[in-house]
Tab-separated table of C-alpha atoms in Angstrom:
chain	number	residue	atom	x	y	z
U	1	HIS	CA	4.342	-15.730	-11.704
U	2	VAL	CA	4.193	-12.609	-9.409
U	3	GLN	CA	1.263	-12.577	-7.102
U	4	LEU	CA	0.076	-10.018	-4.523
U	5	VAL	CA	-2.821	-10.795	-2.344
U	6	GLU	CA	-4.361	-8.227	0.043
U	7	SER	CA	-6.464	-8.864	3.117
U	8	GLY	CA	-7.533	-6.958	6.239
U	9	GLY	CA	-10.166	-4.506	4.794
U	10	GLY	CA	-13.483	-3.903	6.334
U	11	SER	CA	-15.932	-1.470	7.715
U	12	VAL	CA	-15.147	0.840	10.745
U	13	GLN	CA	-16.385	3.913	12.364
U	14	ALA	CA	-14.433	7.085	12.138
U	15	GLY	CA	-11.520	7.076	14.477
U	16	GLY	CA	-11.166	3.334	14.209
U	17	SER	CA	-8.209	1.300	12.940
U	18	LEU	CA	-7.567	-1.467	10.361
U	19	ARG	CA	-4.514	-3.330	9.554
U	20	LEU	CA	-4.093	-4.434	5.887
U	21	SER	CA	-1.757	-7.210	4.789
U	22	CYS	CA	-0.273	-8.267	1.486
U	23	GLU	CA	1.204	-11.618	0.861
U	24	VAL	CA	3.641	-11.683	-1.996
U	25	SER	CA	4.752	-14.685	-4.024
U	26	GLY	CA	6.603	-15.464	-7.284
U	27	TYR	CA	9.602	-13.248	-6.891
U	28	ARG	CA	12.481	-12.252	-4.529
U	29	PHE	CA	10.640	-9.852	-2.301
U	30	ASP	CA	13.683	-7.984	-1.119
U	31	SER	CA	14.567	-6.813	-4.439
U	32	TYR	CA	11.405	-4.807	-4.855
U	33	CYS	CA	9.999	-1.360	-3.888
U	34	MET	CA	6.643	-2.088	-2.220
U	35	GLY	CA	3.768	0.290	-1.759
U	36	TRP	CA	0.061	0.780	-1.087
U	37	PHE	CA	-2.268	2.877	-3.320
U	38	ARG	CA	-6.089	3.582	-2.869
U	39	GLN	CA	-8.947	4.519	-4.979
U	40	GLY	CA	-11.928	6.216	-3.465
U	41	PRO	CA	-15.355	6.586	-5.206
U	42	GLY	CA	-15.065	8.781	-8.168
U	43	ARG	CA	-11.487	9.513	-7.445
U	44	GLU	CA	-8.164	8.674	-9.172
U	45	ARG	CA	-5.856	5.995	-7.744
U	46	GLU	CA	-3.432	7.798	-5.140
U	47	GLY	CA	-0.215	6.729	-3.475
U	48	VAL	CA	-0.552	6.017	0.229
U	49	ALA	CA	2.920	4.787	1.256
U	50	GLN	CA	5.937	3.017	0.002
U	51	ILE	CA	8.842	1.131	1.555
U	52	GLY	CA	12.134	0.118	0.035
U	53	SER	CA	14.068	-3.046	0.837
U	54	ASP	CA	16.381	-0.874	2.936
U	55	GLY	CA	13.477	0.278	5.017
U	56	THR	CA	13.187	3.868	3.436
U	57	ILE	CA	9.680	4.981	3.822
U	58	THR	CA	7.619	7.657	2.039
U	59	TYR	CA	3.974	8.646	2.970
U	60	GLY	CA	1.313	10.539	1.009
U	61	ASP	CA	0.647	13.980	2.349
U	62	PHE	CA	-2.827	13.111	3.515
U	63	VAL	CA	-1.546	10.287	5.908
U	64	LYS	CA	-0.404	12.917	8.440
U	65	GLY	CA	1.206	10.444	10.851
U	66	ARG	CA	-1.990	8.106	10.973
U	67	PHE	CA	-0.652	5.143	8.875
U	68	THR	CA	2.341	2.976	9.295
U	69	ILE	CA	3.848	0.777	6.517
U	70	SER	CA	6.200	-2.117	7.152
U	71	ARG	CA	7.574	-5.084	5.343
U	72	HIS	CA	8.765	-8.393	6.522
U	73	ASN	CA	11.303	-9.822	4.039
U	74	ALA	CA	11.573	-13.101	5.991
U	75	ASN	CA	7.875	-14.027	5.149
U	76	ASN	CA	7.292	-11.868	2.064
U	77	THR	CA	4.638	-9.796	3.747
U	78	LEU	CA	3.741	-5.996	3.506
U	79	THR	CA	1.394	-4.426	6.056
U	80	LEU	CA	-0.277	-1.127	6.504
U	81	GLN	CA	-1.542	-0.179	9.903
U	82	MET	CA	-4.132	2.545	9.688
U	83	ASP	CA	-5.219	4.467	12.758
U	84	ASN	CA	-7.624	7.481	13.252
U	85	LEU	CA	-9.528	6.646	10.064
U	86	THR	CA	-11.826	9.145	8.503
U	87	PRO	CA	-14.608	8.764	5.955
U	88	GLU	CA	-12.122	10.282	3.408
U	89	ASP	CA	-10.114	7.109	3.797
U	90	THR	CA	-12.932	5.023	2.210
U	91	GLY	CA	-11.780	3.299	-0.951
U	92	MET	CA	-10.161	0.223	-2.427
U	93	TYR	CA	-6.652	-0.283	-1.218
U	94	TYR	CA	-4.144	-1.950	-3.408
U	95	CYS	CA	-0.676	-3.499	-2.721
U	96	THR	CA	1.871	-2.931	-5.434
U	97	ALA	CA	5.398	-3.522	-6.292
U	98	VAL	CA	8.100	-2.539	-8.706
U	99	ARG	CA	11.649	-4.224	-9.324
U	100	ARG	CA	13.910	-1.420	-8.296
U	101	SER	CA	14.729	0.840	-5.488
U	102	CYS	CA	12.051	3.229	-4.221
U	103	ALA	CA	12.217	6.774	-5.653
U	104	GLY	CA	10.296	8.518	-2.823
U	105	THR	CA	7.670	11.117	-3.330
U	106	GLN	CA	7.703	10.846	-7.156
U	107	ASP	CA	6.748	7.194	-6.990
U	108	LEU	CA	3.730	7.965	-5.094
U	109	ALA	CA	2.631	10.620	-7.626
U	110	SER	CA	1.364	8.008	-10.221
U	111	SER	CA	0.301	4.405	-10.212
U	112	LYS	CA	2.223	4.046	-13.503
U	113	ASN	CA	5.359	3.930	-11.444
U	114	PHE	CA	4.455	0.423	-10.244
U	115	ASN	CA	3.869	-2.592	-12.428
U	116	TYR	CA	2.600	-5.395	-10.159
U	117	TRP	CA	-0.777	-5.047	-8.507
U	118	GLY	CA	-3.062	-7.087	-6.092
U	119	GLN	CA	-6.789	-7.208	-6.523
U	120	GLY	CA	-7.435	-4.764	-3.772
U	121	THR	CA	-9.328	-4.840	-0.392
U	122	GLN	CA	-12.081	-2.607	0.430
U	123	VAL	CA	-12.000	-0.112	3.350
U	124	THR	CA	-15.171	1.670	4.416
U	125	VAL	CA	-15.149	4.320	7.170
U	126	SER	CA	-18.479	5.773	8.296
């Protein structure tokens, strides 16, 4: 049974930082492309970042060097370090996975490219 559990969300002021974590269980973590999506109020879910088992990383255009995705295959954990947050970053952040190699920018174009999802963790920036 595949399970993804996010943590680390919260409320911060603009310019602040948050570190999101995703604990993964139920499958061989290093066989999957992992990523983060987010959904702001009244907006569609959009791709934030993805990372392959080989460490290849792709970010959404809006990240602009502010976020860092990383994965720790030894303990099945995915993280997203977010710095210099703005109110536009407010939303629910979801950890996601798909059992294949990452496909880069085209993966982040649609949430339909991933088939395992966590429940999400709320990020609020004021």
